[in-house]
Amino acid sequence: MAVKNLTEMLGFKASAYKHWDPNVVVGLSAFCLGIPSCAFLSVVICIVQAVTPPYGFETWIHLVFYAILCLFYSFAVILCALADFVFIRRNHRSYYGKVDIFWASLTFFASNVNFALRAGIVEPALCSVLAVAAFLYSGSSKSFDQWVFRHSLWHLIAGAVAAAIGPLEFDTYPTMIGPRIGSGCIGSYGAFRLAPEGPQTAAHIWPMFGIVLGAYLVAIAASLGLCAIFLPKALRTSVWEFGAKYACWKAVAT
């Protein structure tokens, strides 16, 4: 039987597994998890460009943390796509799903630790509650269409534009007073909120984020387009069959 995730071990009765199956919308929504990567990378680039070395110890800690989280979210995109789209099967969990849950949990934990180092406990806790609520909302889906919508929303909330957390003002630094975020985010919000070296990087972060995010979206479109045009169906099938050897699907215990 398939291994339960943490919420199921704590007593949550999931029903989504009875309905999930491959869906393009869910697959594309996995790319939302790459938006925090763009956010963390943007802050790192701005610090390197705008702050004169040598960096303080705290700045070094955040630079390393930001670089690690950038990689964590990048891998999360791949694992999420494999688990939730490429190798998903109704009433089953795959090995890719198991790895995806582990990696998502690790990334979630690391994001909260990093955010708490800058913002204290309350804001990370609120973001965590929102993320967990979205995950449980997806897990309680009662039909395929519900699961498609709810799981795509979960990816959106976890990685990109979350439900409104409220207009948040960057009052901590004098140079940042004024810019507001009408809707927050879990990963990206945690990257931008009280970013390290804020006074020196505030004016550069949003333009840089626009550039990095634009490059990310272009790379996605180009990659998907090239695969669709130049990879024959037989080759795509062969690649899927190779990956399926390691899927190790196990029926979910009812």
Tab-separated table of C-alpha atoms in Angstrom:
chain	number	residue	atom	x	y	z
A	1	MET	CA	0.000	0.000	0.000
A	2	ALA	CA	1.054	3.584	-0.568
A	3	VAL	CA	2.705	5.562	2.201
A	4	LYS	CA	0.476	8.238	3.765
A	5	ASN	CA	1.515	11.861	3.887
A	6	LEU	CA	1.853	13.730	7.187
A	7	THR	CA	-1.662	15.197	7.188
A	8	GLU	CA	-3.144	11.722	6.668
A	9	MET	CA	-1.013	10.345	9.501
A	10	LEU	CA	-2.491	13.079	11.697
A	11	GLY	CA	-6.012	11.939	10.856
A	12	PHE	CA	-6.992	13.904	7.748
A	13	LYS	CA	-9.131	11.768	5.440
A	14	ALA	CA	-8.032	12.542	1.890
A	15	SER	CA	-10.257	11.711	-1.051
A	16	ALA	CA	-8.406	13.318	-3.960
A	17	TYR	CA	-6.578	10.085	-4.820
A	18	LYS	CA	-9.894	8.608	-5.952
A	19	HIS	CA	-10.164	11.219	-8.692
A	20	TRP	CA	-6.717	12.445	-9.745
A	21	ASP	CA	-5.382	11.679	-13.218
A	22	PRO	CA	-3.085	13.440	-15.700
A	23	ASN	CA	-4.320	16.910	-16.628
A	24	VAL	CA	-2.527	19.626	-18.595
A	25	VAL	CA	-3.743	22.447	-16.340
A	26	VAL	CA	-2.302	20.755	-13.255
A	27	GLY	CA	0.918	20.036	-15.133
A	28	LEU	CA	1.311	23.660	-16.207
A	29	SER	CA	0.496	24.893	-12.705
A	30	ALA	CA	3.648	23.146	-11.472
A	31	PHE	CA	5.607	25.968	-13.098
A	32	CYS	CA	4.169	28.295	-10.434
A	33	LEU	CA	6.684	26.773	-8.044
A	34	GLY	CA	9.449	28.297	-10.162
A	35	ILE	CA	8.307	31.840	-9.397
A	36	PRO	CA	9.856	31.796	-5.896
A	37	SER	CA	13.107	30.692	-7.545
A	38	CYS	CA	12.943	33.838	-9.654
A	39	ALA	CA	12.236	35.891	-6.524
A	40	PHE	CA	15.133	34.482	-4.510
A	41	LEU	CA	17.501	34.767	-7.486
A	42	SER	CA	16.447	38.379	-8.071
A	43	VAL	CA	17.313	39.341	-4.502
A	44	VAL	CA	20.699	37.597	-4.726
A	45	ILE	CA	21.538	39.406	-7.968
A	46	CYS	CA	20.493	42.759	-6.494
A	47	ILE	CA	22.669	42.259	-3.416
A	48	VAL	CA	25.679	41.326	-5.530
A	49	GLN	CA	25.137	44.327	-7.805
A	50	ALA	CA	24.140	46.977	-5.262
A	51	VAL	CA	26.003	46.093	-2.062
A	52	THR	CA	29.739	46.682	-1.831
A	53	PRO	CA	31.737	43.791	-0.324
A	54	PRO	CA	32.794	42.670	2.176
A	55	TYR	CA	29.363	41.435	3.242
A	56	GLY	CA	28.390	41.092	6.867
A	57	PHE	CA	27.890	37.675	8.442
A	58	GLU	CA	24.098	38.018	8.424
A	59	THR	CA	24.106	38.988	4.745
A	60	TRP	CA	26.245	35.962	3.904
A	61	ILE	CA	23.834	33.691	5.770
A	62	HIS	CA	20.887	35.035	3.798
A	63	LEU	CA	22.769	34.908	0.484
A	64	VAL	CA	23.533	31.211	0.980
A	65	PHE	CA	19.991	30.538	2.192
A	66	TYR	CA	18.486	32.381	-0.799
A	67	ALA	CA	20.687	30.477	-3.260
A	68	ILE	CA	19.695	27.148	-1.673
A	69	LEU	CA	15.990	28.025	-1.750
A	70	CYS	CA	16.293	29.063	-5.385
A	71	LEU	CA	17.566	25.559	-6.165
A	72	PHE	CA	15.007	23.905	-3.890
A	73	TYR	CA	12.070	25.522	-5.670
A	74	SER	CA	13.617	24.774	-9.078
A	75	PHE	CA	13.787	21.069	-8.254
A	76	ALA	CA	10.268	21.282	-6.837
A	77	VAL	CA	8.979	22.260	-10.296
A	78	ILE	CA	10.430	19.102	-11.839
A	79	LEU	CA	9.320	16.760	-9.062
A	80	CYS	CA	5.849	18.277	-8.956
A	81	ALA	CA	5.386	17.856	-12.705
A	82	LEU	CA	6.518	14.229	-12.536
A	83	ALA	CA	4.348	13.378	-9.533
A	84	ASP	CA	1.196	15.365	-10.348
A	85	PHE	CA	1.100	15.079	-14.116
A	86	VAL	CA	3.491	12.742	-15.899
A	87	PHE	CA	3.222	9.685	-13.628
A	88	ILE	CA	0.019	10.257	-11.703
A	89	ARG	CA	-2.507	7.415	-11.647
A	90	ARG	CA	-5.955	7.296	-10.059
A	91	ASN	CA	-6.142	5.421	-6.728
A	92	HIS	CA	-2.363	5.085	-6.677
A	93	ARG	CA	0.711	6.912	-5.455
A	94	SER	CA	3.996	6.683	-7.294
A	95	TYR	CA	7.596	6.795	-6.145
A	96	TYR	CA	7.786	10.238	-7.756
A	97	GLY	CA	4.892	11.313	-5.544
A	98	LYS	CA	6.736	10.095	-2.465
A	99	VAL	CA	9.860	12.038	-3.425
A	100	ASP	CA	7.751	15.079	-4.290
A	101	ILE	CA	6.101	15.075	-0.846
A	102	PHE	CA	9.480	14.769	0.863
A	103	TRP	CA	11.033	17.552	-1.221
A	104	ALA	CA	8.015	19.839	-0.813
A	105	SER	CA	8.133	19.328	2.960
A	106	LEU	CA	11.857	20.072	3.056
A	107	THR	CA	11.412	23.204	0.932
A	108	PHE	CA	8.448	24.295	3.055
A	109	PHE	CA	10.490	23.891	6.246
A	110	ALA	CA	13.550	25.686	4.837
A	111	SER	CA	11.398	28.563	3.555
A	112	ASN	CA	9.817	29.022	6.973
A	113	VAL	CA	13.159	28.942	8.794
A	114	ASN	CA	14.619	31.518	6.420
A	115	PHE	CA	11.569	33.770	6.625
A	116	ALA	CA	11.463	33.501	10.433
A	117	LEU	CA	15.075	34.649	10.660
A	118	ARG	CA	13.983	37.949	9.083
A	119	ALA	CA	10.357	38.390	10.126
A	120	GLY	CA	9.889	36.481	13.359
A	121	ILE	CA	7.322	33.748	13.902
A	122	VAL	CA	3.925	35.323	13.188
A	123	GLU	CA	4.151	36.019	9.444
A	124	PRO	CA	5.701	32.641	8.532
A	125	ALA	CA	3.018	30.971	10.654
A	126	LEU	CA	0.226	32.809	8.828
A	127	CYS	CA	1.719	31.888	5.461
A	128	SER	CA	2.055	28.275	6.601
A	129	VAL	CA	-1.581	28.141	7.672
A	130	LEU	CA	-2.614	29.407	4.246
A	131	ALA	CA	-0.439	26.843	2.477
A	132	VAL	CA	-1.643	23.932	4.634
A	133	ALA	CA	-5.260	25.010	4.178
A	134	ALA	CA	-4.802	25.002	0.388
A	135	PHE	CA	-3.190	21.554	0.553
A	136	LEU	CA	-6.058	20.134	2.625
A	137	TYR	CA	-8.562	21.802	0.290
A	138	SER	CA	-6.965	19.965	-2.627
A	139	GLY	CA	-6.798	16.684	-0.728
A	140	SER	CA	-10.525	16.788	0.036
A	141	SER	CA	-11.555	16.970	-3.643
A	142	LYS	CA	-14.656	14.933	-4.452
A	143	SER	CA	-14.376	14.859	-8.245
A	144	PHE	CA	-11.796	15.076	-11.014
A	145	ASP	CA	-12.772	18.642	-11.950
A	146	GLN	CA	-12.574	19.688	-8.304
A	147	TRP	CA	-9.140	18.175	-7.992
A	148	VAL	CA	-7.877	19.928	-11.145
A	149	PHE	CA	-9.018	23.313	-9.853
A	150	ARG	CA	-8.001	22.821	-6.243
A	151	HIS	CA	-4.602	21.272	-6.892
A	152	SER	CA	-3.731	23.939	-9.445
A	153	LEU	CA	-4.780	26.523	-6.845
A	154	TRP	CA	-2.542	24.796	-4.298
A	155	HIS	CA	0.438	25.153	-6.629
A	156	LEU	CA	-0.460	28.780	-7.217
A	157	ILE	CA	-0.730	29.548	-3.508
A	158	ALA	CA	2.355	27.566	-2.496
A	159	GLY	CA	4.619	29.082	-5.101
A	160	ALA	CA	3.232	32.186	-6.679
A	161	VAL	CA	0.284	34.528	-6.228
A	162	ALA	CA	-1.521	33.544	-3.048
A	163	ALA	CA	-4.904	34.615	-1.815
A	164	ALA	CA	-4.798	38.155	-0.502
A	165	ILE	CA	-2.856	38.465	2.728
A	166	GLY	CA	-3.721	42.148	2.777
A	167	PRO	CA	-1.919	45.260	1.592
A	168	LEU	CA	1.556	44.904	3.041
A	169	GLU	CA	3.759	47.937	3.307
A	170	PHE	CA	7.528	47.794	3.415
A	171	ASP	CA	7.833	50.282	6.266
A	172	THR	CA	10.941	48.705	7.749
A	173	TYR	CA	13.275	50.620	5.451
A	174	PRO	CA	12.846	54.334	4.712
A	175	THR	CA	13.568	53.798	1.013
A	176	MET	CA	10.848	51.167	0.745
A	177	ILE	CA	7.882	53.095	2.131
A	178	GLY	CA	5.101	53.170	-0.416
A	179	PRO	CA	5.281	49.985	-2.487
A	180	ARG	CA	2.439	47.673	-1.579
A	181	ILE	CA	1.458	44.130	-2.403
A	182	GLY	CA	-2.265	43.731	-2.849
A	183	SER	CA	-1.979	39.975	-2.890
A	184	GLY	CA	0.768	38.085	-1.192
A	185	CYS	CA	2.502	34.799	-1.834
A	186	ILE	CA	4.063	31.995	0.135
A	187	GLY	CA	7.404	31.469	-1.578
A	188	SER	CA	7.825	34.803	-3.350
A	189	TYR	CA	6.355	36.825	-0.497
A	190	GLY	CA	8.829	35.179	1.848
A	191	ALA	CA	11.674	36.122	-0.488
A	192	PHE	CA	10.749	39.796	-0.814
A	193	ARG	CA	9.447	40.539	2.668
A	194	LEU	CA	12.235	42.184	4.722
A	195	ALA	CA	14.804	41.150	2.119
A	196	PRO	CA	18.441	41.340	3.277
A	197	GLU	CA	20.231	44.632	2.601
A	198	GLY	CA	16.813	46.206	2.001
A	199	PRO	CA	17.890	49.880	2.039
A	200	GLN	CA	20.421	49.318	-0.743
A	201	THR	CA	18.452	46.879	-2.882
A	202	ALA	CA	14.859	48.125	-2.574
A	203	ALA	CA	14.908	50.187	-5.751
A	204	HIS	CA	16.357	47.328	-7.798
A	205	ILE	CA	14.438	44.235	-6.651
A	206	TRP	CA	11.170	44.657	-8.587
A	207	PRO	CA	12.793	45.574	-11.950
A	208	MET	CA	15.199	42.653	-11.565
A	209	PHE	CA	12.362	40.322	-10.633
A	210	GLY	CA	10.527	41.378	-13.789
A	211	ILE	CA	13.566	40.529	-15.903
A	212	VAL	CA	14.199	37.159	-14.254
A	213	LEU	CA	10.518	36.197	-14.299
A	214	GLY	CA	10.230	37.220	-17.949
A	215	ALA	CA	13.245	35.073	-18.832
A	216	TYR	CA	11.701	32.158	-16.906
A	217	LEU	CA	8.403	32.426	-18.768
A	218	VAL	CA	10.173	32.670	-22.133
A	219	ALA	CA	12.266	29.602	-21.267
A	220	ILE	CA	9.116	27.649	-20.361
A	221	ALA	CA	7.329	28.604	-23.569
A	222	ALA	CA	10.379	27.873	-25.708
A	223	SER	CA	11.042	24.512	-24.048
A	224	LEU	CA	7.452	23.319	-24.356
A	225	GLY	CA	7.216	24.560	-27.925
A	226	LEU	CA	10.455	22.921	-29.028
A	227	CYS	CA	9.487	19.622	-27.387
A	228	ALA	CA	6.094	19.657	-29.072
A	229	ILE	CA	7.568	20.466	-32.485
A	230	PHE	CA	10.798	18.494	-32.606
A	231	LEU	CA	10.276	15.504	-30.312
A	232	PRO	CA	8.340	12.786	-32.152
A	233	LYS	CA	5.539	11.072	-30.278
A	234	ALA	CA	7.413	7.750	-30.363
A	235	LEU	CA	10.376	9.301	-28.557
A	236	ARG	CA	8.147	10.956	-25.948
A	237	THR	CA	6.463	7.592	-25.367
A	238	SER	CA	9.836	5.884	-24.962
A	239	VAL	CA	10.947	8.465	-22.407
A	240	TRP	CA	7.695	8.029	-20.476
A	241	GLU	CA	8.060	4.245	-20.502
A	242	PHE	CA	11.615	4.568	-19.178
A	243	GLY	CA	10.412	6.782	-16.333
A	244	ALA	CA	7.476	4.484	-15.639
A	245	LYS	CA	9.917	1.692	-14.747
A	246	TYR	CA	10.742	3.620	-11.593
A	247	ALA	CA	7.234	4.858	-10.775
A	248	CYS	CA	6.491	1.902	-8.485
A	249	TRP	CA	2.773	2.729	-8.275
A	250	LYS	CA	1.125	1.493	-5.088
A	251	ALA	CA	-2.574	1.397	-4.412
A	252	VAL	CA	-3.784	3.880	-1.818
A	253	ALA	CA	-5.284	2.221	1.249
A	254	THR	CA	-8.969	3.049	1.615
